[in-house]
Coordinates of C-alpha atoms in Angstrom, one line a residue:
M1 CA 27.1 -15.5 10.6
L2 CA 26.3 -13.2 13.3
K3 CA 28.7 -10.5 11.4
D4 CA 26.9 -11.1 8.4
F5 CA 23.6 -11.0 9.8
R6 CA 24.5 -7.5 11.5
D7 CA 25.9 -6.2 8.3
F8 CA 22.6 -7.3 6.5
I9 CA 20.5 -5.3 9.1
A10 CA 22.7 -2.3 9.1
K11 CA 22.2 -1.8 5.3
G12 CA 20.2 1.3 4.6
N13 CA 17.6 -0.8 2.4
V14 CA 16.5 -2.8 5.3
I15 CA 16.3 0.2 7.7
D16 CA 14.1 2.0 5.0
L17 CA 12.0 -1.1 4.7
A18 CA 11.6 -1.3 8.4
V19 CA 10.4 2.4 8.4
A20 CA 8.1 1.7 5.5
V21 CA 6.5 -1.1 7.2
I22 CA 6.0 0.7 10.4
I23 CA 4.6 3.7 8.5
A24 CA 2.3 1.4 6.3
G25 CA 0.8 -0.2 9.5
A26 CA -0.1 3.3 10.9
F27 CA -1.6 4.3 7.5
G28 CA -3.6 1.2 7.5
A29 CA -5.1 2.0 10.7
I30 CA -6.1 5.4 9.2
V31 CA -7.6 3.9 6.3
A32 CA -9.5 1.4 8.4
S33 CA -11.0 4.2 10.9
L34 CA -11.9 6.1 7.5
T35 CA -13.7 3.2 6.2
D36 CA -15.4 2.1 9.7
E37 CA -16.2 5.5 10.9
I38 CA -17.0 7.6 8.0
I39 CA -17.7 5.5 4.7
M40 CA -19.4 2.4 5.9
P41 CA -22.1 4.4 8.0
V42 CA -23.0 6.1 5.0
V43 CA -23.0 2.9 2.9
G44 CA -25.1 1.3 5.7
A45 CA -27.5 4.3 5.7
L46 CA -28.1 4.0 1.8
F47 CA -28.9 0.3 2.3
G48 CA -31.1 0.6 5.3
G49 CA -28.9 -0.4 7.9
A50 CA -26.9 1.5 10.7
D51 CA -23.9 -0.5 10.7
F52 CA -22.8 -2.4 7.4
S53 CA -20.1 -4.2 8.7
S54 CA -22.3 -6.3 10.9
Y55 CA -24.4 -7.7 8.3
F56 CA -24.1 -11.7 8.4
I57 CA -25.8 -15.0 7.7
L58 CA -26.1 -16.8 10.6
L59 CA -25.4 -20.7 10.1
S60 CA -25.5 -22.1 13.5
T61 CA -25.3 -21.1 17.3
P62 CA -23.1 -22.4 19.8
E63 CA -24.7 -25.1 22.4
G64 CA -26.3 -23.2 25.2
Y65 CA -26.1 -19.6 23.6
E66 CA -29.3 -17.7 24.9
G67 CA -28.4 -14.1 23.6
S68 CA -29.8 -12.2 20.7
L69 CA -29.5 -13.6 17.3
T70 CA -29.3 -10.3 15.6
D71 CA -26.3 -8.8 17.5
Y72 CA -23.1 -9.6 15.4
A73 CA -20.6 -8.6 17.9
E74 CA -22.3 -10.9 20.5
L75 CA -22.7 -13.9 18.4
K76 CA -19.1 -13.5 17.4
E77 CA -17.8 -13.3 20.8
A78 CA -19.9 -16.4 21.6
G79 CA -18.2 -18.6 18.7
A80 CA -21.2 -18.7 16.3
A81 CA -20.6 -20.0 12.9
M82 CA -21.5 -17.0 10.4
I83 CA -20.7 -15.7 7.1
G84 CA -20.0 -12.1 7.8
Y85 CA -20.4 -10.7 4.5
G86 CA -20.7 -7.2 5.7
A87 CA -17.2 -7.2 7.3
F88 CA -15.9 -8.8 4.1
I89 CA -17.2 -5.9 2.1
T90 CA -15.8 -3.4 4.6
A91 CA -12.3 -5.2 4.2
I92 CA -12.5 -4.9 0.4
I93 CA -13.4 -1.3 0.5
N94 CA -10.5 -0.8 2.8
F95 CA -8.3 -2.5 0.2
V96 CA -9.5 -0.6 -2.6
I97 CA -8.9 2.9 -0.8
L98 CA -5.5 1.8 0.5
A99 CA -4.6 0.7 -3.1
F100 CA -5.8 3.9 -4.7
I101 CA -3.9 6.1 -2.2
I102 CA -0.6 4.0 -3.0
F103 CA -1.4 4.2 -6.6
L104 CA -1.6 8.0 -6.2
L105 CA 1.8 8.2 -4.3
V106 CA 3.7 6.1 -6.7
R107 CA 2.2 8.2 -9.7
Y108 CA 3.2 11.2 -7.9
A109 CA 6.7 9.9 -7.0
K110 CA 7.4 8.9 -10.7
K111 CA 6.3 12.2 -11.8
V112 CA 8.7 13.9 -9.3
M113 CA 11.5 11.7 -10.5
A114 CA 11.0 12.3 -13.8
E115 CA 11.0 16.1 -13.3
F116 CA 14.4 15.6 -11.5
E117 CA 16.0 13.7 -13.9
E118 CA 15.1 16.2 -16.8
K119 CA 16.5 19.0 -14.6
E120 CA 19.9 17.0 -14.1
E121 CA 19.8 16.2 -18.0
A122 CA 19.2 19.9 -18.7
A123 CA 21.8 21.2 -16.1
A124 CA 24.3 18.7 -17.4
P125 CA 26.9 20.0 -19.9
S126 CA 26.3 18.6 -23.2
G127 CA 29.7 17.3 -24.4
P128 CA 30.5 15.3 -27.4
T129 CA 29.0 11.9 -27.7
E130 CA 30.9 8.7 -27.5
I131 CA 31.3 8.5 -31.2
E132 CA 32.7 11.9 -31.7
L133 CA 35.1 11.2 -29.0
L134 CA 36.3 8.0 -30.6
T135 CA 36.6 10.0 -34.0
E136 CA 38.8 12.6 -32.3
I137 CA 41.1 9.8 -31.0
R138 CA 41.3 8.3 -34.2
D139 CA 42.1 11.7 -36.1
A140 CA 44.7 12.4 -33.3
L141 CA 46.3 9.0 -33.9
K142 CA 46.5 9.5 -37.6
K143 CA 48.2 12.6 -37.1

């Protein structure tokens, strides 16, 4: 069983997948930073708030809580029951940006692969088709 597992891990596809997961994690951090630090402050300014991700609906506060009722981070740390719709909208925007960038990458990769295949087809010598070869063999056998 260990030998089979070692062979499975040593395959190129598994290693490629591991590299892709690591790169995707780093890329996700870049997209999160883009959204949190650049896009969401602009959206927040348009909607009259400085930090869109801290928009929330307070449902209840923990017993004995005496802090601010408008500070999202403080309430979250205290364990207050809240609906954080601003953070949810931020997550949706992160997803849309990430999905769009992945779409562009896949689209570009398909375009490059198609061009590469066209070059291979053009470079390959055009020989007789299978039917032409079979016809030649038949004619040679008749002789």
